[in-house]
mmCIF file of C-alpha atoms in Angstrom:
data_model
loop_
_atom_site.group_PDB
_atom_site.id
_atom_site.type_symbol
_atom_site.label_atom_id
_atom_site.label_comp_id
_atom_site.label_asym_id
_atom_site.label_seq_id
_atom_site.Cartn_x
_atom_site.Cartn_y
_atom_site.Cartn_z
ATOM 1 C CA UNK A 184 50.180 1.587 8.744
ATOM 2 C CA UNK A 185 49.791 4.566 7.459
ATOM 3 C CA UNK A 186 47.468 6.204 10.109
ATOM 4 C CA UNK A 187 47.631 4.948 13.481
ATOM 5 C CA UNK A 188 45.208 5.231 16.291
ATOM 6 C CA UNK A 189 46.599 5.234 20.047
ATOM 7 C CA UNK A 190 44.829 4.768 23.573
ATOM 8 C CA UNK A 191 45.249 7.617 25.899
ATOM 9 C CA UNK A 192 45.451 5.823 29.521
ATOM 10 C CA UNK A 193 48.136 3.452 29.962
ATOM 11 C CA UNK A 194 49.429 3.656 26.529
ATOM 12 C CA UNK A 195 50.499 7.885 25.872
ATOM 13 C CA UNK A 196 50.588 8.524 29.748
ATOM 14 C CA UNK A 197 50.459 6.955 33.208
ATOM 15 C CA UNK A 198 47.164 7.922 34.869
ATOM 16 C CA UNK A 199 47.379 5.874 37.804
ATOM 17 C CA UNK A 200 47.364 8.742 40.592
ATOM 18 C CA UNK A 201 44.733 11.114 38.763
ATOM 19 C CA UNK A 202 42.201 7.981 38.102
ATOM 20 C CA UNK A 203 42.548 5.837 41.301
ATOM 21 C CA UNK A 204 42.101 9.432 43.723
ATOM 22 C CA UNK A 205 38.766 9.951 41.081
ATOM 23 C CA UNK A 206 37.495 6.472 41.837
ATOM 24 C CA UNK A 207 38.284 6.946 45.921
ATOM 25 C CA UNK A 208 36.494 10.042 45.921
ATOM 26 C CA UNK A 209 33.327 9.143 44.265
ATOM 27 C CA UNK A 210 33.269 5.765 45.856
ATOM 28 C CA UNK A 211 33.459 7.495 49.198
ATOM 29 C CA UNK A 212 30.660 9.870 48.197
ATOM 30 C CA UNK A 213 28.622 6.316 48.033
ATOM 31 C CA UNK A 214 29.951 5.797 51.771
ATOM 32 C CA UNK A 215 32.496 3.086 50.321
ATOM 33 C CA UNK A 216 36.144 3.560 51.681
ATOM 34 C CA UNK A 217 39.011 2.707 50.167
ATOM 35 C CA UNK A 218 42.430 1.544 52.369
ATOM 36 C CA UNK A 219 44.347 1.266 48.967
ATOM 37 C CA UNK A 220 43.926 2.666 46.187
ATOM 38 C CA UNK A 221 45.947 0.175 44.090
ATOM 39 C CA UNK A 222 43.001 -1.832 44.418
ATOM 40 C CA UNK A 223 41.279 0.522 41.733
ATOM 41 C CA UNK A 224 44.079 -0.035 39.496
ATOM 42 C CA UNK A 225 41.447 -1.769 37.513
ATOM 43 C CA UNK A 226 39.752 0.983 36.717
ATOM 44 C CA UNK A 227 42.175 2.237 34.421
ATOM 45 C CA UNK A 228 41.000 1.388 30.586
ATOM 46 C CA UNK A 229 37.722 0.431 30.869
ATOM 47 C CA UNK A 230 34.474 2.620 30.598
ATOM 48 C CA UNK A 231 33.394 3.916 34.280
ATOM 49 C CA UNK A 232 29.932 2.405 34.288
ATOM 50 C CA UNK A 233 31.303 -1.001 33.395
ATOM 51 C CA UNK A 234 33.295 -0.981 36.247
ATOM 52 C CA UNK A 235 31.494 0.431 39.023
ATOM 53 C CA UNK A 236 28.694 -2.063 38.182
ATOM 54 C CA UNK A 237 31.169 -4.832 37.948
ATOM 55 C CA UNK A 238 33.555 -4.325 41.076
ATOM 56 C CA UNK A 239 30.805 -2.749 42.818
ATOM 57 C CA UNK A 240 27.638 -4.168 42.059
ATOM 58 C CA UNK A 241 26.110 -0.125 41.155
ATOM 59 C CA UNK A 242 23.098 -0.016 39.206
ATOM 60 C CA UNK A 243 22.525 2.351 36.517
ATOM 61 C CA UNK A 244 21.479 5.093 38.723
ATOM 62 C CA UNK A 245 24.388 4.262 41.217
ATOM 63 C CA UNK A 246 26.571 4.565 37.939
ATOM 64 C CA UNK A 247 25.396 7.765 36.821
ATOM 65 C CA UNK A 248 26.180 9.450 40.643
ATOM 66 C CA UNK A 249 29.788 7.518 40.907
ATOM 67 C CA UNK A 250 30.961 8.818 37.499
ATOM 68 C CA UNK A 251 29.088 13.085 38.575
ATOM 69 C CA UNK A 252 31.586 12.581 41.467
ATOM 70 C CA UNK A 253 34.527 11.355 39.533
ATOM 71 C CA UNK A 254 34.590 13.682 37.649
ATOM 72 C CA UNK A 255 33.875 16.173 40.994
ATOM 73 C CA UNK A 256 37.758 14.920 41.403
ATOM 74 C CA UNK A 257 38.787 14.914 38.102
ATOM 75 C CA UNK A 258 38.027 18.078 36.442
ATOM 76 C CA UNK A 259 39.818 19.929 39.387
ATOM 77 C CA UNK A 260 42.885 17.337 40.098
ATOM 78 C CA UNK A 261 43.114 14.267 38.809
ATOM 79 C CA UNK A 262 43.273 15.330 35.144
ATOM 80 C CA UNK A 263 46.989 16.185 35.869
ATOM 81 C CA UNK A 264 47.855 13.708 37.941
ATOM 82 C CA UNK A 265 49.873 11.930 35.334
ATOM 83 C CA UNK A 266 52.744 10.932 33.737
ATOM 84 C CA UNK A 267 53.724 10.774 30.371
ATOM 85 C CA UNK A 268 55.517 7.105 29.534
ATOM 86 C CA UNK A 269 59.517 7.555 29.445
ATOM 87 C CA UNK A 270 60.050 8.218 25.365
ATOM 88 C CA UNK A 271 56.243 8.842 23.761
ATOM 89 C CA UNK A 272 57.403 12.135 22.752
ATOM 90 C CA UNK A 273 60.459 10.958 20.506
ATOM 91 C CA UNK A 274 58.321 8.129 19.399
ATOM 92 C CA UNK A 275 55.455 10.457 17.993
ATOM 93 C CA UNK A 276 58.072 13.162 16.445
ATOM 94 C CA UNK A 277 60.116 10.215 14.788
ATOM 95 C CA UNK A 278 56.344 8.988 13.673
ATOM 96 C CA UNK A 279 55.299 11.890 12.360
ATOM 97 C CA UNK A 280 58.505 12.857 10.595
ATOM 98 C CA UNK A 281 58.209 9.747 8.900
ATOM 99 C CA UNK A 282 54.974 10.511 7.386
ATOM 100 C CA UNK A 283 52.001 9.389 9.854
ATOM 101 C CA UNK A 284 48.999 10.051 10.238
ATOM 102 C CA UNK A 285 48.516 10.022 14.579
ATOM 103 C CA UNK A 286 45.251 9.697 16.291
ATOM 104 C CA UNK A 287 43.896 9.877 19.788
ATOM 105 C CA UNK A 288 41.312 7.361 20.216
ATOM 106 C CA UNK A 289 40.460 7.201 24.397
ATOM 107 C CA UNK A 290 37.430 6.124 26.354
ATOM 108 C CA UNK A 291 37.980 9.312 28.441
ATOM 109 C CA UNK A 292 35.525 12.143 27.470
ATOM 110 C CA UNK A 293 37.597 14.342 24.804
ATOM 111 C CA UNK A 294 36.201 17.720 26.335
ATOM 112 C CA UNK A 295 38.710 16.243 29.205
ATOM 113 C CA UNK A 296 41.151 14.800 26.287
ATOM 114 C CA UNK A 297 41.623 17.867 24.641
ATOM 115 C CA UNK A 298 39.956 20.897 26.057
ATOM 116 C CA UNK A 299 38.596 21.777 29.981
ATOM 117 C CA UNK A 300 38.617 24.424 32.034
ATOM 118 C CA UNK A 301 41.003 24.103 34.791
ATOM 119 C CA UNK A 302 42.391 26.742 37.568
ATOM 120 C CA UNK A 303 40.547 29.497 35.718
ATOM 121 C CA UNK A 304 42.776 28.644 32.594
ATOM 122 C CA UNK A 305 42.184 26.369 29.577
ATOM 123 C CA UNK A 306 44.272 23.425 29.385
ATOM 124 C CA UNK A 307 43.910 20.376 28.290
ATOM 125 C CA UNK A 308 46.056 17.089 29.274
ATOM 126 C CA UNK A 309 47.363 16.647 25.321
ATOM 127 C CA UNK A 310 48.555 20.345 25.852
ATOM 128 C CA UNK A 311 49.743 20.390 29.171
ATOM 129 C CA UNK A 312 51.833 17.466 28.277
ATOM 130 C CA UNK A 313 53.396 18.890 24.755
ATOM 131 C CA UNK A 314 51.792 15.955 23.333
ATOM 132 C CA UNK A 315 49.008 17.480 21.297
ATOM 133 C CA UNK A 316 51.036 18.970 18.298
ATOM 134 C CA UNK A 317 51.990 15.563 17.449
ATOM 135 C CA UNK A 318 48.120 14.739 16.867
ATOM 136 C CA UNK A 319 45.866 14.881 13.682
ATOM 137 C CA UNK A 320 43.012 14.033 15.377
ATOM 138 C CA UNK A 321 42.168 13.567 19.298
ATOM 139 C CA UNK A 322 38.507 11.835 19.813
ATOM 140 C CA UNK A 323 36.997 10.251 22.947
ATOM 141 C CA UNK A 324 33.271 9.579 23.865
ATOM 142 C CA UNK A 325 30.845 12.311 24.843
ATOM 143 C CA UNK A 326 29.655 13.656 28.315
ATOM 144 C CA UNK A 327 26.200 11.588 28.269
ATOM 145 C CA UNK A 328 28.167 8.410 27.781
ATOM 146 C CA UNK A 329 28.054 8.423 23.920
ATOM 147 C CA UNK A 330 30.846 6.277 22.000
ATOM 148 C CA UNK A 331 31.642 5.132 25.398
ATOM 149 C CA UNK A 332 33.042 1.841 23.664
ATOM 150 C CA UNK A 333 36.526 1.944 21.941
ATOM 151 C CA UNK A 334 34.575 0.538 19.108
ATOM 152 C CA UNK A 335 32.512 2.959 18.327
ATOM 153 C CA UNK A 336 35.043 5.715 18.941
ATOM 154 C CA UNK A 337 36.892 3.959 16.125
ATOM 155 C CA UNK A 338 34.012 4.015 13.798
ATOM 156 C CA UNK A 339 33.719 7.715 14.596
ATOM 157 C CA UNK A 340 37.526 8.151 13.796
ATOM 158 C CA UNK A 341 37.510 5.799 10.719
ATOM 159 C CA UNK A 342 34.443 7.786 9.195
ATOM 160 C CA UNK A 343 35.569 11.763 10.241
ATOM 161 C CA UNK A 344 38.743 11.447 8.807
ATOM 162 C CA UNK A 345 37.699 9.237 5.741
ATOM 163 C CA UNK A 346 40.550 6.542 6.736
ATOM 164 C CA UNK A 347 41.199 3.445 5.205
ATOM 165 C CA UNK A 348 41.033 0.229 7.664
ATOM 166 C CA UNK A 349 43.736 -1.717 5.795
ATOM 167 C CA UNK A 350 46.170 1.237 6.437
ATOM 168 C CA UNK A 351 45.186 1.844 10.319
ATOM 169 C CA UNK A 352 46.410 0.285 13.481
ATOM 170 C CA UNK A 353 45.154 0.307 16.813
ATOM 171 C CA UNK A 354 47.665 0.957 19.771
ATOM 172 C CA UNK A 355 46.392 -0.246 23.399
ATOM 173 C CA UNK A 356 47.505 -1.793 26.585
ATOM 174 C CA UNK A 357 43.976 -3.370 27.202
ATOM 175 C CA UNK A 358 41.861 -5.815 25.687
ATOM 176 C CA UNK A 359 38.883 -3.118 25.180
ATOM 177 C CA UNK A 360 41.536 -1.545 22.530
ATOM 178 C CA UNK A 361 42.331 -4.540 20.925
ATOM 179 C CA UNK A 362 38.690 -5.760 20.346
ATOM 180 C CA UNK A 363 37.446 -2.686 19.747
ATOM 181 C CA UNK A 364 40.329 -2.729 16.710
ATOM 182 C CA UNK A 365 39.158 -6.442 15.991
ATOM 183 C CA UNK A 366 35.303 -5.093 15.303
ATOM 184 C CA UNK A 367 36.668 -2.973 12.194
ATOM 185 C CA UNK A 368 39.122 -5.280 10.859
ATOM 186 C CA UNK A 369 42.139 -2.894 11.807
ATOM 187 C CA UNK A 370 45.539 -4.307 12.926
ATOM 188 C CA UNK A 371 46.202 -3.653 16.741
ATOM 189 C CA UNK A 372 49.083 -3.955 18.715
ATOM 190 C CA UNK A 373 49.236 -4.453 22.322
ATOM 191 C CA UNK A 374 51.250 -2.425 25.121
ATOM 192 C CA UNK A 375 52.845 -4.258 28.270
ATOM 193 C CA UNK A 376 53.890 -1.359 29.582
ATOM 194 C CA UNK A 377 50.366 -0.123 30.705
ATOM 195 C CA UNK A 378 47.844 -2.053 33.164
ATOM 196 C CA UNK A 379 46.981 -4.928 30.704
ATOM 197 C CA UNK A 380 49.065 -8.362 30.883
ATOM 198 C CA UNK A 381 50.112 -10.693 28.205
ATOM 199 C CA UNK A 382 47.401 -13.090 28.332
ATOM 200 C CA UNK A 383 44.998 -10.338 28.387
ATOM 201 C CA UNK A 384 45.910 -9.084 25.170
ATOM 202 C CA UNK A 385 46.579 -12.272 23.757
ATOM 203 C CA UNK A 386 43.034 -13.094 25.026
ATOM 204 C CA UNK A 387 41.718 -10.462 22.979
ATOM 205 C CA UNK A 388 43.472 -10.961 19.404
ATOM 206 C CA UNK A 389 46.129 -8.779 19.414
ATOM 207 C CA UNK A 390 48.149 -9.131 16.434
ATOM 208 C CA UNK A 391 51.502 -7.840 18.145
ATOM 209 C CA UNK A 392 52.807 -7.552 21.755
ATOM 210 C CA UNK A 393 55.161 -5.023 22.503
ATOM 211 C CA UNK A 394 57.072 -4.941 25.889
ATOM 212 C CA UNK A 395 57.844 -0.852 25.988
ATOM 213 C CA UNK A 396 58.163 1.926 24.149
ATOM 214 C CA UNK A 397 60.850 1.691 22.222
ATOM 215 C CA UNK A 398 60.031 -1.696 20.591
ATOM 216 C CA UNK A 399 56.639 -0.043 19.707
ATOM 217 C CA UNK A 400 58.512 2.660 17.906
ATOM 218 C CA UNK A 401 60.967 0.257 16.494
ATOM 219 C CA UNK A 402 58.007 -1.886 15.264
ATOM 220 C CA UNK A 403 55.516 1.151 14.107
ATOM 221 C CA UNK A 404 58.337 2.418 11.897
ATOM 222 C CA UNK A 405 59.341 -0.010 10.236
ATOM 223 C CA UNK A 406 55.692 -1.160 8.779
ATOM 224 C CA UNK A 407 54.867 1.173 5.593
#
């Protein structure tokens, strides 16, 4: 595990406040209102299109309006309303002390990953959060909806920086992570302390279930 590969949402940082008060907003753009927001909980992992035309029945067009108006919400709030999980930061130091290679691999577009204009200042939510220095590489999908799926963002990942699958993992707290790992034959390992259970990850393959942070560390460290 000599380069590893983790999910943004639910796995680096809590995004529960800056996603759910996207998803209100655009869904009351589409005259849809929302009583509680924990009800859009599910939202959190998965691509946008999926699941406004899953929990909401939108069509493509529908889809294309709900995400404009997301990210309406996003670009101006939501991207720091946040929270970075109680002991990433030692994790990723202790990581990359050791020798790792660390990767951002996120369904979230990287232009609001890594770089976005923001209060007439560029910042970025890797930055703002101190987390970005830790980083050799931070990817996500594009704008128009390209590399949308974890999978592909992996393939993109895999082939930029030349990696070898049998020395990757794949760090996620929802099944979309651990397939997308399981469609490149890299080892994944699944989060409980994001918004996917047990038997979802199970579901989905994952080779090993952590319950927080510091068994992930524990675990990631001592596989060389």
């Amino acid at each position: 595990m000599r380069a590893i590969l983790f999910d943004l949402d639910g796995t680096l940082t809590d995004p529960k406040e800056g996603i759910t008060n996207s998803v209100a907003y655009a869904l009351e753009k589409a005259g849809i209102p929302i009583e509680d927001k924990n009800d859009l909980i599910t939202f959190i992992g998965p691509p946008l299109a999926d699941s406004f035309a899953q929990f909401y029945g939108f069509n493509k067009e529908q889809c294309d309006e709900a995400i404009k108006q997301y990210r309406v919400y996003f670009k101006e709030k939501g991207i720091l309303e946040n929270k970075v999980y109680p002991g990433i930061k030692t994790m990723l130091q202790q990581l990359k002390e050791d020798g790792r290679q660390l990767f951002v691999a996120t369904s979230k577009p990287h232009v609001f990953a890594k770089t976005i204009k923001i209060f007439s200042k560029l910042k970025t939510i890797l930055h703002h959060y101190q987390l970005a220095e830790y980083f050799d590489g931070i990817y996500g999908s594009e704008l128009d909806g390209t590399r949308s799926r974890k999978g592909e963002v992996i393939a993109y990942i895999l082939e930029k920086e030349n990696l070898e699958k049998e020395h990757c993992v794949m760090v996620g707290d929802r099944k979309h992570d651990i397939l997308g790992a399981k469609e490149h034959d890299l080892a994944s390992v699944g989060v409980l302390f994001g918004y996917g259970d047990e038997e979802e990850l199970q579901l989905a393959g994952a080779d090993v279930i952590v319950n927080d942070v510091e068994e992930l560390k524990q675990y990631l460290l001592s596989k060389r």
